[in-house]
Amino acid sequence: MPELPEVETIARGLRQSILGRRILSVTLGKTDFIDDPSALEQHLPGRRIAAVERYGKFMLLRLGQPDTTESSLSSAGGAANGDSVAGSLLVHLGMTGHIAPFPAAKPHEKHTHVCFLLDDGRELRYTDARRFGRMAYLEGSALEEELQEFGADPLVVSAEEFVAQVRGHRARIKALLLDQGVLRGVGNIYADESLWRARIHPARLGSRLTKKEAERLHHALRDILEKAIVLRGSSISDFLDAEGAPGEYQRHHRAYGREGKRCYRCGTLVRRAIVAGRSSYFCPRCQSQPRGFAMLPLPRRGKARKA
DNA sequence: CTTACGGCCTGGGTGC
DNA sequence: TGCACCCAGGCCGTAA
């Protein structure tokens, strides 16, 4: 479940550990999550990792020109200006994806599907038990077109633009927050957390939010994402950053995963409902339900089973 | 056109 | 110990 804060955390870690390294070779295992596996084998060997960026929930490894020389990459951490990069490796971690460098001699952990041998003897490895992730090498117009499919970065978008986007759609606000074409990087956790903070029910329609509510949501979302980044993301199942350390933001969750627990604001029991096809956690008192929204009965789950 | 919904991919965790 | 089932995020096809 890496969402924006988790991917940002991993990107920062990789920036420290592999920026400027050259990829010597590529070894592939299962490839059904890779757009064009042969493109990786064809284009990556010899290329230098010129920048590590986050784009929504994607990790973007900007690669130097195939003929880039040592000297042209002098400034590590440096801004690889757009012209100097000819292509990028896009990595989406899906739910269970991990990417991190290891000593090449270290045995592969289970579900390792991609290995990039680096010029310092380490291997950048991608593991993904469920292979819900995605990997692709793209360059030129294909890269541009791919990136263009996505909406604004929630940390960058202005309040005006956010309000306009949200109120310009009739879909449920939860669906809008999750729609990567509207806003890039928000997933289930941070959607529910920001809606709780802004006191907006997930099933409300975007077009029916008041300007004030939409502004409140924008502020809540940005604030929560920034705090989550500081705490290196949320480790709810097995998320670990590139150094293998867990995040801490899960301790600050106010809605997500708290079904049956008391709302931090009013003490009402937090509920769970399926909204936009996803489990959604909310306080039924603080986040008043829109008219016409029938909450479907949910099967009991978890160990809180009292027969 | 926009939105809603079900199904699919996979395998770890859980209930029984 | 085994095993059926749930569920996750993104995507796609279909329906309204």
Coordinates of C-alpha atoms in Angstrom, one line a residue, chain A residues 63-202:
Chain A
L63 CA 18.5 7.7 -16.6
G64 CA 21.4 9.5 -18.1
Q65 CA 22.2 9.4 -21.8
P66 CA 23.6 6.1 -22.9
D67 CA 26.9 7.9 -23.7
T68 CA 27.0 10.0 -20.5
T69 CA 30.5 10.4 -19.2
E70 CA 31.7 10.5 -15.6
S71 CA 32.2 14.2 -15.6
S72 CA 28.9 15.2 -16.9
L73 CA 27.2 13.9 -13.8
S74 CA 29.4 15.7 -11.3
S75 CA 26.7 17.2 -9.2
A76 CA 25.1 14.3 -7.3
G77 CA 21.7 15.0 -5.9
G78 CA 21.7 17.3 -8.8
A79 CA 18.9 18.5 -10.8
A80 CA 18.9 16.4 -13.9
N81 CA 17.4 18.9 -16.1
G82 CA 14.9 17.5 -18.5
D83 CA 17.1 17.7 -21.6
S84 CA 19.9 15.6 -20.1
V85 CA 17.7 12.6 -19.6
A86 CA 16.6 10.5 -22.4
G87 CA 14.5 7.9 -20.6
S88 CA 13.2 6.8 -17.2
L89 CA 12.3 3.6 -15.4
L90 CA 8.8 3.9 -13.9
V91 CA 8.3 1.7 -10.9
H92 CA 4.9 1.3 -9.2
L93 CA 5.1 -0.8 -6.0
G94 CA 1.5 -1.9 -6.1
M95 CA 0.7 -3.3 -2.7
T96 CA 3.7 -5.5 -1.9
G97 CA 6.5 -4.1 -4.0
H98 CA 9.9 -3.3 -2.5
I99 CA 12.9 -1.8 -4.1
A100 CA 16.2 -1.5 -2.4
P101 CA 19.9 -2.1 -3.0
F102 CA 21.7 -5.1 -1.5
P103 CA 25.2 -6.6 -1.6
A104 CA 25.2 -8.7 -4.7
A105 CA 26.4 -11.7 -2.7
K106 CA 23.4 -11.6 -0.4
P107 CA 20.9 -14.4 -1.2
H108 CA 17.8 -13.2 -3.0
E109 CA 14.7 -12.9 -0.8
K110 CA 11.6 -14.6 -2.0
H111 CA 9.7 -13.1 -4.9
T112 CA 12.6 -11.2 -6.3
H113 CA 11.7 -10.5 -9.9
V114 CA 14.1 -7.8 -11.1
C115 CA 17.8 -7.2 -10.3
F116 CA 19.9 -4.4 -11.5
L117 CA 23.6 -5.0 -11.0
L118 CA 25.2 -1.6 -10.1
D119 CA 28.7 -0.4 -10.7
D120 CA 29.6 -0.5 -7.0
G121 CA 29.0 -4.2 -6.7
R122 CA 25.5 -3.9 -5.2
E123 CA 22.3 -5.0 -6.7
L124 CA 19.1 -2.9 -6.9
R125 CA 16.4 -5.5 -6.4
Y126 CA 12.7 -5.4 -6.9
T127 CA 10.6 -7.9 -4.9
D128 CA 6.8 -8.1 -5.1
A129 CA 4.9 -11.1 -3.8
R130 CA 1.6 -10.3 -5.5
R131 CA 3.0 -8.5 -8.5
F132 CA 0.3 -5.9 -8.4
G133 CA 3.1 -3.4 -9.1
R134 CA 4.2 -2.2 -12.5
M135 CA 7.5 -1.5 -14.2
A136 CA 8.2 0.2 -17.5
Y137 CA 11.0 1.8 -19.3
L138 CA 9.8 4.8 -21.2
E139 CA 11.4 7.7 -23.1
G140 CA 10.5 10.6 -25.3
S141 CA 6.9 11.1 -26.2
A142 CA 5.8 7.8 -24.7
L143 CA 7.1 9.0 -21.4
E144 CA 5.5 12.4 -21.7
E145 CA 2.2 10.9 -22.7
E146 CA 2.3 8.5 -19.8
L147 CA 3.0 11.2 -17.2
Q148 CA 0.3 13.4 -18.7
E149 CA -2.4 10.9 -17.7
F150 CA -2.1 11.9 -14.1
G151 CA -3.6 14.8 -12.2
A152 CA -2.0 17.3 -10.0
D153 CA 0.4 16.5 -7.1
P154 CA -1.6 17.1 -3.9
L155 CA 1.4 18.7 -2.3
V156 CA 1.7 21.2 -5.1
V157 CA -1.9 21.9 -6.2
S158 CA -3.3 25.3 -5.2
A159 CA -6.4 25.5 -3.1
E160 CA -8.2 27.1 -6.0
E161 CA -7.4 24.3 -8.4
F162 CA -8.2 21.6 -5.9
V163 CA -11.6 23.1 -5.2
A164 CA -12.3 23.5 -8.9
Q165 CA -11.4 19.9 -9.5
V166 CA -13.4 18.4 -6.7
R167 CA -16.5 20.5 -7.3
G168 CA -16.3 19.9 -11.0
H169 CA -17.1 16.2 -10.7
R170 CA -20.2 14.4 -9.6
A171 CA -18.5 11.3 -8.4
R172 CA -18.2 10.5 -4.7
I173 CA -15.4 12.5 -3.0
K174 CA -13.7 9.3 -2.0
A175 CA -13.6 8.1 -5.6
L176 CA -12.2 11.5 -6.7
L177 CA -9.4 11.4 -4.1
L178 CA -8.4 8.0 -5.3
D179 CA -8.6 8.9 -8.9
Q180 CA -5.0 9.2 -10.1
G181 CA -6.2 11.2 -13.1
V182 CA -7.6 13.9 -10.8
L183 CA -5.0 13.8 -8.1
R184 CA -1.8 11.7 -8.2
G185 CA -0.6 9.8 -5.1
V186 CA -3.5 9.5 -2.8
G187 CA -4.6 6.0 -1.8
N188 CA -7.1 4.6 0.7
I189 CA -5.3 5.5 3.9
Y190 CA -4.7 9.2 3.2
A191 CA -8.1 9.6 1.5
D192 CA -9.9 8.4 4.7
E193 CA -7.6 10.3 7.0
S194 CA -8.1 13.6 5.2
L195 CA -11.9 13.1 5.0
W196 CA -12.0 12.4 8.7
R197 CA -10.0 15.5 9.4
A198 CA -12.1 17.7 7.2
R199 CA -15.3 16.1 8.6
I200 CA -16.6 15.1 5.1
H201 CA -18.3 11.7 4.6
P202 CA -16.6 9.7 1.9

